[in-house]
Structure formats: C-alpha cells, structure tokens
Coordinates of C-alpha atoms in Angstrom, one line a residue:
Chain A
M1 CA 0.0 0.0 0.0
K2 CA 2.9 2.3 0.8
K3 CA 4.1 1.9 -2.7
L4 CA 0.8 3.1 -4.1
F5 CA 0.9 6.2 -2.1
S6 CA 4.5 7.0 -3.1
S7 CA 3.5 6.4 -6.7
L8 CA 0.6 8.8 -6.4
A9 CA 2.9 11.3 -4.8
V10 CA 5.1 11.1 -7.9
V11 CA 2.1 11.6 -10.1
V12 CA 1.2 14.8 -8.1
L13 CA 4.8 16.0 -8.3
I14 CA 4.9 15.6 -12.0
L15 CA 1.5 17.2 -12.6
G16 CA 2.9 20.2 -10.6
I17 CA 5.8 20.5 -13.0
F18 CA 3.5 20.6 -16.0
A19 CA 1.2 23.2 -14.5
P20 CA 0.7 26.0 -17.0
S21 CA 2.6 29.2 -16.2
V22 CA 0.8 32.5 -16.5
L23 CA 2.5 34.9 -18.7
A24 CA 2.1 38.6 -18.5
D25 CA 0.8 40.5 -21.6
S26 CA 3.8 42.5 -22.7
H27 CA 1.9 44.7 -25.1
D28 CA 0.2 46.6 -22.3
Q29 CA 3.5 48.0 -21.1
N30 CA 4.5 49.6 -24.4
A31 CA 3.9 52.8 -26.3
M32 CA 3.8 53.3 -30.0
L33 CA 6.3 55.6 -31.7
R34 CA 6.9 56.6 -35.3
V35 CA 9.5 58.9 -36.8
L36 CA 9.0 61.4 -39.6
H37 CA 11.7 63.2 -41.6
A38 CA 10.2 66.6 -42.3
S39 CA 13.3 68.8 -42.6
P40 CA 13.4 69.8 -46.2
D41 CA 17.2 70.5 -46.6
A42 CA 18.5 67.9 -44.2
P43 CA 20.3 64.8 -45.6
A44 CA 19.1 61.3 -45.3
V45 CA 19.4 60.2 -41.6
D46 CA 19.8 57.3 -39.3
V47 CA 17.6 57.3 -36.2
Y48 CA 18.9 55.8 -33.0
L49 CA 16.6 55.0 -30.1
N50 CA 18.6 54.3 -26.9
D51 CA 21.6 53.8 -29.0
E52 CA 19.9 51.2 -31.2
A53 CA 19.4 51.8 -34.9
V54 CA 15.6 51.9 -35.7
V55 CA 15.6 53.7 -39.0
E56 CA 18.4 53.7 -41.6
G57 CA 18.8 56.1 -44.5
A58 CA 15.5 57.9 -44.1
E59 CA 15.2 60.7 -46.5
F60 CA 13.1 63.9 -46.4
K61 CA 9.4 62.9 -46.4
A62 CA 10.0 59.4 -45.1
A63 CA 7.9 58.1 -42.2
T64 CA 8.2 54.9 -40.3
D65 CA 5.2 52.8 -39.3
Y66 CA 4.6 52.7 -35.6
M67 CA 7.2 50.9 -33.5
E68 CA 6.4 49.4 -30.2
V69 CA 8.7 50.8 -27.5
P70 CA 8.6 50.4 -23.7
A71 CA 6.9 53.2 -21.8
G72 CA 9.3 55.8 -20.2
E73 CA 12.0 58.1 -21.4
H74 CA 14.0 57.3 -24.5
T75 CA 17.1 58.9 -26.0
V76 CA 16.5 59.8 -29.6
E77 CA 19.6 60.6 -31.7
I78 CA 19.5 61.5 -35.3
Y79 CA 22.6 61.3 -37.4
A80 CA 23.3 62.1 -41.0
A81 CA 23.1 58.6 -42.6
G82 CA 26.2 56.5 -41.8
T83 CA 28.0 59.1 -39.7
K84 CA 27.4 57.7 -36.2
G85 CA 30.7 57.4 -34.5
E86 CA 32.3 60.0 -36.8
Q87 CA 30.1 63.1 -36.4
D88 CA 27.8 64.5 -33.8
P89 CA 24.2 63.8 -34.1
V90 CA 22.1 66.5 -35.8
I91 CA 19.5 66.0 -33.1
S92 CA 20.0 64.5 -29.6
T93 CA 17.1 64.7 -27.3
T94 CA 14.8 62.6 -25.0
V95 CA 11.2 61.6 -25.6
N96 CA 8.9 60.5 -22.8
V97 CA 6.2 58.1 -23.8
E98 CA 3.3 56.6 -21.8
A99 CA 2.1 53.1 -22.0
G100 CA -0.8 52.5 -24.4
M101 CA -0.3 55.9 -26.2
A102 CA 0.9 56.6 -29.7
Y103 CA 3.4 59.3 -30.7
T104 CA 4.9 60.9 -33.7
A105 CA 8.5 62.3 -33.4
A106 CA 9.1 64.6 -36.4
A107 CA 12.4 66.1 -37.3
I108 CA 11.3 69.6 -38.5
D109 CA 12.7 73.0 -39.6
N110 CA 15.7 73.6 -41.8
L111 CA 18.9 71.8 -41.0
E112 CA 20.4 74.9 -39.4
N113 CA 17.6 74.9 -36.8
I114 CA 16.6 71.2 -36.9
Q115 CA 14.6 70.0 -33.9
L116 CA 12.5 67.1 -32.9
K117 CA 8.8 67.7 -32.3
A118 CA 7.0 65.0 -30.4
I119 CA 3.3 64.9 -30.5
Q120 CA 0.7 62.5 -29.2
D121 CA -1.5 60.7 -31.8
S122 CA -5.1 59.7 -31.5
M123 CA -5.7 56.0 -31.5
E124 CA -9.5 56.0 -32.0
A125 CA -12.2 57.6 -34.1
T126 CA -15.9 57.5 -33.5
E127 CA -17.5 54.6 -35.4
G128 CA -18.5 55.7 -38.9
M129 CA -16.5 58.9 -38.8
A130 CA -13.0 59.9 -40.1
K131 CA -10.8 62.0 -37.9
V132 CA -8.1 64.3 -39.2
R133 CA -5.6 67.0 -38.1
V134 CA -3.2 69.2 -39.8
G135 CA 0.5 69.9 -39.1
H136 CA 2.4 72.9 -40.5
F137 CA 6.0 71.8 -40.9
I138 CA 7.0 74.2 -43.7
P139 CA 9.7 76.5 -42.4
G140 CA 9.3 80.1 -43.7
A141 CA 5.8 79.5 -45.0
P142 CA 2.9 81.8 -43.8
A143 CA 0.0 80.6 -41.6
V144 CA -2.4 78.4 -43.6
D145 CA -6.0 77.3 -43.7
V146 CA -7.2 73.9 -44.9
G147 CA -10.6 73.3 -46.3
P148 CA -12.6 72.2 -49.4
I149 CA -11.8 74.1 -52.6
G150 CA -14.3 77.0 -52.6
G151 CA -15.7 76.0 -49.2
D152 CA -15.3 77.0 -45.6
D153 CA -12.1 76.3 -43.6
L154 CA -11.9 73.0 -41.7
F155 CA -8.7 74.2 -40.1
S156 CA -7.7 77.9 -39.8
G157 CA -4.6 79.8 -39.0
A158 CA -2.1 76.9 -38.6
E159 CA 1.4 78.3 -38.2
F160 CA 4.7 76.7 -38.4
P161 CA 5.4 74.4 -36.5
M162 CA 1.9 73.9 -35.1
V163 CA -0.2 70.8 -35.2
T164 CA -4.0 71.4 -34.9
D165 CA -6.4 69.4 -32.8
Y166 CA -8.2 66.5 -34.4
M167 CA -11.5 67.0 -36.0
E168 CA -14.1 64.4 -36.9
I169 CA -15.7 64.6 -40.3
D170 CA -17.8 62.4 -42.5
P171 CA -15.8 59.8 -44.4
G172 CA -15.6 60.3 -48.2
S173 CA -13.7 61.9 -50.9
Y174 CA -12.8 65.6 -50.5
D175 CA -11.4 68.2 -52.8
L176 CA -9.3 69.9 -50.2
E177 CA -6.6 72.6 -50.5
V178 CA -4.1 74.2 -48.2
R179 CA -4.3 77.9 -48.7
T180 CA -2.8 81.0 -47.1
T181 CA -5.1 82.9 -44.8
D182 CA -5.9 85.3 -47.6
G183 CA -7.2 82.5 -49.8
T184 CA -4.2 81.8 -52.2
Q185 CA -3.9 78.1 -52.9
L186 CA -0.6 76.5 -51.8
I187 CA -1.3 72.8 -52.2
D188 CA -4.1 71.1 -54.2
L189 CA -5.4 68.0 -52.4
S190 CA -8.2 67.1 -54.8
G191 CA -9.6 63.6 -54.3
T192 CA -8.4 63.1 -50.8
N193 CA -10.2 60.0 -49.6
L194 CA -10.9 59.7 -45.9
E195 CA -12.2 56.3 -44.7
A196 CA -14.5 55.7 -41.8
G197 CA -12.9 54.6 -38.6
K198 CA -9.5 56.0 -39.7
V199 CA -7.5 58.7 -38.0
Y200 CA -5.2 60.8 -40.2
S201 CA -2.4 63.4 -39.8
A202 CA -1.9 65.6 -42.8
F203 CA 1.5 67.1 -42.4
A204 CA 2.4 70.0 -44.8
V205 CA 6.1 69.7 -45.5
G206 CA 8.7 71.1 -47.9
T207 CA 9.6 74.7 -48.6
A208 CA 7.4 77.7 -49.3
D209 CA 8.2 77.4 -53.0
N210 CA 7.6 73.6 -53.1
P211 CA 5.1 72.6 -50.4
E212 CA 3.4 69.2 -50.2
V213 CA 1.3 67.2 -47.9
L214 CA 2.0 63.8 -46.3
L215 CA -1.1 62.0 -45.2
L216 CA -0.2 59.5 -42.5
Q217 CA -2.6 57.1 -40.8
D218 CA -2.7 57.3 -37.0
S219 CA -5.3 54.7 -36.4
A220 CA -7.9 52.4 -38.1
A221 CA -11.0 50.5 -37.1
M222 CA -9.9 47.4 -35.3
P223 CA -11.7 44.5 -33.6
T224 CA -10.9 43.7 -30.0
M225 CA -10.2 40.0 -30.8
M226 CA -8.9 37.8 -33.5
P227 CA -11.6 35.9 -35.5
A228 CA -12.6 32.3 -34.6
T229 CA -11.6 30.6 -37.8
G230 CA -11.8 26.9 -37.0
L231 CA -14.0 24.3 -35.4
G232 CA -11.3 21.7 -34.8
G233 CA -12.4 19.1 -37.3
T234 CA -8.8 18.5 -38.5
A235 CA -7.0 19.3 -35.3
D236 CA -4.8 17.1 -33.1
S237 CA -7.3 18.1 -30.4
S238 CA -7.0 17.2 -26.7
S239 CA -9.5 14.3 -27.1
N240 CA -6.8 12.6 -29.2
A241 CA -4.3 13.4 -26.5
W242 CA -6.6 11.6 -24.0
M243 CA -6.8 8.6 -26.3
Y244 CA -3.1 8.3 -26.9
A245 CA -2.3 8.8 -23.2
A246 CA -4.9 6.2 -22.2
L247 CA -3.4 3.8 -24.7
L248 CA 0.1 4.3 -23.3
G249 CA -1.3 4.0 -19.8
V250 CA -2.9 0.7 -20.5
L251 CA 0.2 -0.6 -22.2
A252 CA 2.3 0.4 -19.1
M253 CA -0.2 -1.3 -16.9
G254 CA 0.0 -4.5 -18.9
A255 CA 3.8 -4.4 -18.8
G256 CA 3.6 -3.9 -15.0
F257 CA 1.3 -7.0 -14.6
M258 CA 3.6 -9.1 -16.7
L259 CA 6.6 -8.0 -14.7
T260 CA 5.0 -8.7 -11.3
R261 CA 3.7 -12.1 -12.5
K262 CA 7.1 -13.2 -13.8
R263 CA 8.6 -12.2 -10.5
S264 CA 6.0 -14.2 -8.5
E265 CA 6.6 -17.2 -10.7
A266 CA 10.3 -17.0 -10.2
Chain B
M1 CA -2.0 -6.5 -2.9
V2 CA 1.0 -4.4 -3.7
R3 CA 1.7 -6.5 -6.8
K4 CA -1.7 -5.6 -8.2
L5 CA -1.6 -2.0 -7.3
F6 CA 1.9 -1.2 -8.6
P7 CA 1.1 -1.8 -12.3
L8 CA -2.1 0.1 -11.9
A9 CA -0.3 3.1 -10.4
L10 CA 2.4 2.8 -13.1
G11 CA -0.3 2.8 -15.8
L12 CA -1.9 5.8 -14.2
L13 CA 1.4 7.6 -14.0
V14 CA 2.3 7.0 -17.7
F15 CA -1.2 8.1 -18.6
F16 CA -0.9 11.4 -16.8
I17 CA 2.6 12.1 -18.0
S18 CA 1.8 11.3 -21.6
F19 CA -1.4 13.3 -21.5
Q20 CA 0.3 16.4 -20.2
W21 CA 3.0 15.9 -22.8
L22 CA 0.7 15.4 -25.7
N23 CA -1.6 18.2 -24.6
E24 CA 1.1 20.7 -24.0
E25 CA 0.3 24.3 -24.5
P26 CA 2.2 26.3 -27.1
V27 CA 4.9 28.5 -25.8
E28 CA 3.5 32.0 -25.5
D29 CA 6.4 34.1 -26.7
P30 CA 5.6 37.4 -28.2
R31 CA 7.4 36.4 -31.3
V32 CA 6.8 39.6 -33.2
L33 CA 8.8 42.0 -31.3
S34 CA 12.3 41.1 -32.1
T35 CA 14.8 43.6 -33.5
S36 CA 17.2 41.0 -34.6
E37 CA 15.5 39.8 -37.7
T38 CA 14.8 43.1 -39.4
T39 CA 18.1 44.5 -38.2
R40 CA 20.0 41.7 -39.9
T41 CA 18.2 42.0 -43.2
Q42 CA 19.1 45.6 -43.5
G43 CA 22.7 45.0 -42.5
V44 CA 22.6 47.4 -39.5
E45 CA 25.3 47.1 -36.9
V46 CA 23.6 47.6 -33.7
K47 CA 26.0 49.0 -31.2
K48 CA 25.3 48.8 -27.5
E49 CA 28.1 50.6 -25.7
S50 CA 26.6 53.1 -23.4
I51 CA 24.3 53.8 -20.5
V52 CA 21.3 51.8 -21.7
T53 CA 19.5 50.3 -18.7
D54 CA 18.6 46.7 -18.6
Q55 CA 14.9 47.4 -19.2
L56 CA 15.6 49.3 -22.3
E57 CA 18.2 46.9 -23.6
K58 CA 15.7 44.1 -23.5
A59 CA 13.0 46.4 -24.9
P60 CA 11.3 45.4 -28.1
V61 CA 12.1 47.9 -30.7
K62 CA 11.2 47.0 -34.2
Q63 CA 13.0 48.5 -37.0
N64 CA 10.4 49.5 -39.4
Y65 CA 11.3 52.0 -42.1
K66 CA 8.9 52.7 -44.9
P67 CA 8.4 55.6 -47.2
A68 CA 5.5 57.9 -46.4
V69 CA 2.6 58.3 -48.7
H70 CA 1.4 61.5 -50.3
A71 CA -2.1 62.9 -49.6
S72 CA -2.8 63.3 -53.3
S73 CA -1.8 59.8 -54.1
E74 CA -4.5 57.8 -55.7
Q75 CA -6.8 55.7 -53.5
Y76 CA -8.0 52.7 -55.4
G77 CA -9.6 50.5 -52.8
I78 CA -12.2 48.0 -53.9
T79 CA -15.1 46.2 -52.2
P80 CA -13.7 42.8 -52.8
D81 CA -16.0 39.9 -53.9
R82 CA -13.5 37.2 -54.8
I83 CA -10.1 36.0 -53.7
E84 CA -7.8 33.7 -55.6
I85 CA -4.6 32.1 -54.3
P86 CA -3.1 30.0 -57.1
T87 CA -0.4 28.4 -55.0
I88 CA -2.9 26.6 -52.7
D89 CA -5.8 26.4 -55.2
V90 CA -8.1 28.8 -53.3
D91 CA -10.9 30.5 -55.2
A92 CA -13.5 31.8 -52.8
S93 CA -16.3 34.3 -52.5
I94 CA -15.7 37.2 -50.1
Q95 CA -18.4 38.4 -47.6
A96 CA -18.2 41.9 -46.2
L97 CA -18.5 41.5 -42.4
G98 CA -18.0 43.6 -39.3
Y99 CA -17.9 43.0 -35.6
T100 CA -19.1 40.1 -33.4
P101 CA -21.3 41.1 -30.5
D102 CA -18.1 41.1 -28.3
G103 CA -16.3 43.5 -30.6
G104 CA -14.2 40.8 -32.3
M105 CA -13.8 40.2 -36.0
A106 CA -16.8 38.4 -37.5
V107 CA -16.3 35.5 -39.9
P108 CA -18.7 33.8 -42.4
K109 CA -20.7 30.8 -41.2
S110 CA -19.8 29.2 -44.5
L111 CA -16.7 27.1 -44.6
T112 CA -16.1 27.9 -48.3
D113 CA -16.4 31.7 -48.1
V114 CA -14.0 34.1 -46.5
G115 CA -14.8 37.4 -44.6
W116 CA -13.4 40.8 -45.3
F117 CA -13.3 43.1 -42.2
E118 CA -15.4 45.9 -43.7
P119 CA -15.1 48.5 -41.0
G120 CA -11.3 48.5 -41.7
T121 CA -9.4 49.3 -44.9
M122 CA -10.5 48.5 -48.4
P123 CA -8.0 46.3 -50.2
G124 CA -5.9 48.5 -52.4
N125 CA -6.1 51.5 -50.1
Q126 CA -3.4 52.6 -47.8
G127 CA -3.7 50.6 -44.6
N128 CA -4.1 47.1 -43.5
S129 CA -7.1 45.3 -45.0
V130 CA -7.9 42.0 -43.5
I131 CA -9.6 38.8 -44.8
A132 CA -10.2 35.8 -42.5
G133 CA -11.3 32.3 -43.4
H134 CA -11.9 29.0 -41.6
V135 CA -9.1 26.4 -41.4
D136 CA -11.6 23.6 -40.8
G137 CA -15.2 22.7 -39.9
N138 CA -16.4 20.1 -37.5
S139 CA -15.2 17.2 -39.7
G140 CA -12.9 18.4 -42.4
P141 CA -10.7 21.1 -44.0
A142 CA -12.2 24.5 -44.9
V143 CA -11.2 27.3 -47.3
F144 CA -8.0 28.4 -45.6
Y145 CA -6.8 25.0 -44.6
D146 CA -3.6 25.3 -46.7
L147 CA -2.9 28.9 -45.9
K148 CA 0.1 27.7 -43.7
D149 CA 1.8 26.4 -46.9
L150 CA 2.2 29.9 -48.4
S151 CA 5.6 31.4 -48.5
P152 CA 7.0 34.9 -49.1
G153 CA 6.7 35.9 -52.8
D154 CA 3.5 33.9 -53.4
E155 CA 0.7 35.9 -55.1
I156 CA -2.8 36.6 -53.9
H157 CA -5.5 38.1 -56.2
V158 CA -8.5 40.0 -55.0
Y159 CA -11.3 41.1 -57.4
D160 CA -14.3 43.3 -57.7
E161 CA -16.3 43.5 -60.9
N162 CA -13.8 45.7 -62.7
T163 CA -10.5 45.4 -60.9
K164 CA -7.9 42.8 -60.1
L165 CA -5.5 43.6 -57.3
T166 CA -2.4 41.5 -56.8
F167 CA -0.7 41.2 -53.5
E168 CA 2.6 39.5 -52.6
V169 CA 3.2 37.6 -49.4
S170 CA 5.9 39.3 -47.3
R171 CA 5.9 37.2 -44.2
I172 CA 3.9 34.7 -42.2
E173 CA 3.5 34.7 -38.4
S174 CA 1.5 32.8 -35.8
Y175 CA 0.4 34.3 -32.6
P176 CA -1.4 33.0 -29.4
Y177 CA -5.1 33.7 -29.8
K178 CA -5.3 36.0 -26.8
N179 CA -2.0 37.8 -27.4
A180 CA -2.0 38.7 -31.1
P181 CA -0.7 42.2 -32.1
I182 CA -4.2 43.4 -33.3
R183 CA -2.8 46.9 -34.2
E184 CA -0.1 45.5 -36.3
I185 CA -2.6 43.3 -38.3
F186 CA -5.5 45.7 -38.5
G187 CA -4.0 49.1 -37.6
P188 CA -2.5 52.0 -39.4
T189 CA 0.3 51.7 -41.9
N190 CA 1.9 53.7 -44.7
T191 CA 1.7 50.9 -47.2
R192 CA -1.2 49.1 -49.0
N193 CA -1.5 45.7 -47.3
L194 CA -3.8 42.8 -47.2
N195 CA -3.5 40.4 -44.3
L196 CA -5.0 37.0 -44.2
I197 CA -6.0 35.2 -41.0
T198 CA -6.9 31.7 -40.1
C199 CA -6.6 29.3 -37.1
T200 CA -3.5 27.3 -36.3
G201 CA -1.8 25.5 -33.4
P202 CA -3.4 22.9 -31.2
Y203 CA -7.2 23.0 -30.6
D204 CA -8.2 24.2 -27.2
D205 CA -11.3 22.3 -26.1
E206 CA -11.8 24.4 -23.0
A207 CA -12.0 27.7 -25.0
S208 CA -13.6 26.0 -28.0
T209 CA -11.2 27.5 -30.4
Y210 CA -7.7 27.0 -31.8
S211 CA -5.0 28.3 -29.5
E212 CA -3.2 30.3 -32.2
R213 CA -3.9 32.4 -35.2
L214 CA -1.9 32.4 -38.4
A215 CA -1.4 35.8 -40.1
V216 CA -0.2 36.1 -43.6
F217 CA 1.1 39.6 -44.4
T218 CA 0.9 40.7 -48.0
V219 CA 1.7 44.0 -49.9
L220 CA 0.0 45.4 -53.0
T221 CA 2.2 44.9 -56.1
D222 CA -0.2 45.4 -59.1
R223 CA -3.6 46.7 -60.1
Q224 CA -5.4 45.8 -63.4
E225 CA -8.7 46.9 -64.9
L226 CA -10.7 44.0 -66.1

C-alpha cells in the first residue's frame, strides 16, 4: 500500500511540473512611436533609439510605421546617414512616452535649426467617422487654412510648427486645399479619400516654394479580438491526447502486470 | 495487494505524463517584437556601448522604415468579392463582415467563403485590409486549410467587378489567440497591405477555439482593370 501512495505522490509531483505558467501580456507596457523626416534640406538620416538603430537612411518625407517601445524616457539621436561614431548627431534629445499611447516624433525645420517635435497621436475615431488633423511643418511659409476648394475652412490659421487638434468629419472623398489665410492656394489636395474609422495626420512639409502634404494614418477601425476561424475538425485536439495517453497507460499497466507475474513465478 | 496496485499506479502515471506531454500548451512568446530579424536583413550594426538600462536593452524595438505616402496619391480600394490564391488552389467568395457582439472580428458561417473586415481598410487603399477564413469545420478542412503552406513571394489576387488587385506575401507569423498584435494586423500603416487570417496551433477544447492564429502579411504589387 505504501508503494501506491508513493506512486501517487510522484504523479502529483509531475503534474505540478507541467502546470501552466501564467505569462504577462507585454503589449500593455508599451507605447507606439513613429518617426517622420520633415526637414526639407536635411540629408538622409539614421535614427537611433537608446543607441539602437531603428531607422536607416530615411530621406526627407520618409515616415516609419509605428514601432512598439517600452513606456518611459527614451534617448533619440538622429545622425546624417552613416555618420554615427564620426560626427555629432544633428539631433539629440529625449522623448517621454506613456504606456498605451501613440506618438509621432518629427524632425522639423531647416537643417540649421533642426529640432525634434514629439506629438501624441489619437488612436481612435468614432465609429463611422473619419478623424483628421493638420500639421504645418514648412519653415518660412505663412500661416495656412485647410478646407474644401471654394468652401469654408476646416482648419484655420495653422502656423509653423503647429499641429492642430483632431476634427471628426464624415468619411468620403474631399477636394481639399491648403491655402494662405488670404485664400491663395498653396497645395491642391483634390480627391483626398478619408475612410470611416480612420485617424489621419496631414503634415504639410517642404519649402514655401515647393510645399506638399504627407497623409499619415494614425489609427484604423480594429476588432478587439482575432476571429474564430476553425471548429477543430482537422485538429490534433485534446481528445486525441486523451486517447493516446490512455493507450500508453494501458500498455504500461499491462507491462507492469507481466513484470510482477514473472517475479512471483520465479 | 501491492503486486496488483503497482502496475495500476504505473499505468496511471504513464497516462498522466503522456497526457500532459501530448496536450502541452504552445509557448506564449511574443514572437513579433524582435529587433534582430529586421536589423539583420538591413545590415545594420547595432552598437550597444553606453548607458542603456537593462529594461531598455531588452526592450522590443522593431526597425520599421517605410516611405510615407502623399495625400494626393490615388486611393483605389475596392469592395472585394472574390479571392484567388493560385499556389494553394483557393478561389473563394468574399463576404463583407463587421464585428461580433463582443467586438471581435466576425467570420462567415460558410466554410467555403471568406470574410473581409469591412469597417477597416478596403483592399488597395493605404492601410491594413484583413480577410479571414476558416481552417476547418467540424469534420474536415475549410477554405484556408492550406494557408500555412504559403511562403514569401506567393501571389494573392482580389477582385471586384472591374478590378484585379495583386498582393505578394511578405511574411507569415503565428500568434497566441489572446495575445496577437491586433494593431499590427488591423491598424494604421503607410503601405497598402492585405492580411489573411486563419486558425492554427493545437485545438483548445476548453476555449472551444484554436490556441493560435496564423497571419499572412501581403503587400500590393499590381492593379489591373478587367
């Protein structure tokens, strides 16, 4: 009888070893960060985050997708491409990011005055609406309005290097323009298509003579869960595991009986 | 007495051990967040010489450089009605679907149709459009059963009445069901992507679903008027 108890003890011990461990969800601790090169006369750059290369050879008008970074303070250094270790960075600064938030770090102004502007990005639009904001990153250009061609302003009086608040508008195709506050068109944005559930940042970049707009997506409509795309008909499901385990168990039991019987015969 | 009990206990022991072994849960590593892969492909030498704290050193930072898109750039998203994947002989109808009552992504009841996440991006537009299909039903394979056999470079065609869009597989990942990077699959991006989802990994009887999801990431390469 003692043997039985010790065997059971072993079973319990082994079950303990196989007990599933609970893993923390690492995504919750992170923030999202993207980098935009909006300095019209700056060279292609490498971007280092905490001394680690995250972007290589990004030219003017390049933007990264969002990168997942831990919450907290990060050192951001921007070097002319390939010059780390040989030259000083053109920008060296820190950016503080909160968990669960998204940010854009934009290198703005002419090379002479280049600086990093960090802004927080919206991660949600009302269902069925599009959400948009405008950033004025054209050094030396006057204050601008943005609105439909021949229509009222959606955004007024944006000055360098300002980023407006977000505004929710109906999704659809818009013939927008960026114009000076006296109505002169600077940039034609005819056929700008804004989708429902999306959040956009329209950053005006370039020079006063050669302005253009980068339309970045800050967010999109997302489900809270992945889809349930299988019913298990072809799976090695756990019922199979039960079967195989039972089979092995019975085999072992049989072997045990044989063994004890042989011993008693001997 | 002992002679009869010993083999019984042995059998029980083997049963439990083998059950645990056969039924083992997949390792829940967040496999997406490594720097090393992308860093290597771009030939970047990552130097770590200075005052980086431990937390930051282990931090997931994904190198992710893409060109930005212009506002005036053409948007040519379509409402897709058919998907064709020649490599794995898929030719299926597409249903436009939204959310489940819980806020998840809905999928067709049909095992032969696939579902496009309609509240998200239209295939062809800038952003991540998403199409999901079943891997199997109660008794046999379904439309996306062979999705796991795709490899980078394979082509996917999506149609509406007048247009054929071609996407190319860039990478394939699998994620634990409850810990998938939703924002990376459905969220904002500068490129025109189509991501395909189906189930994979061992079946979890308790949760009545597969324990992992397969995500095939593809990028738009061509657009033809039919």
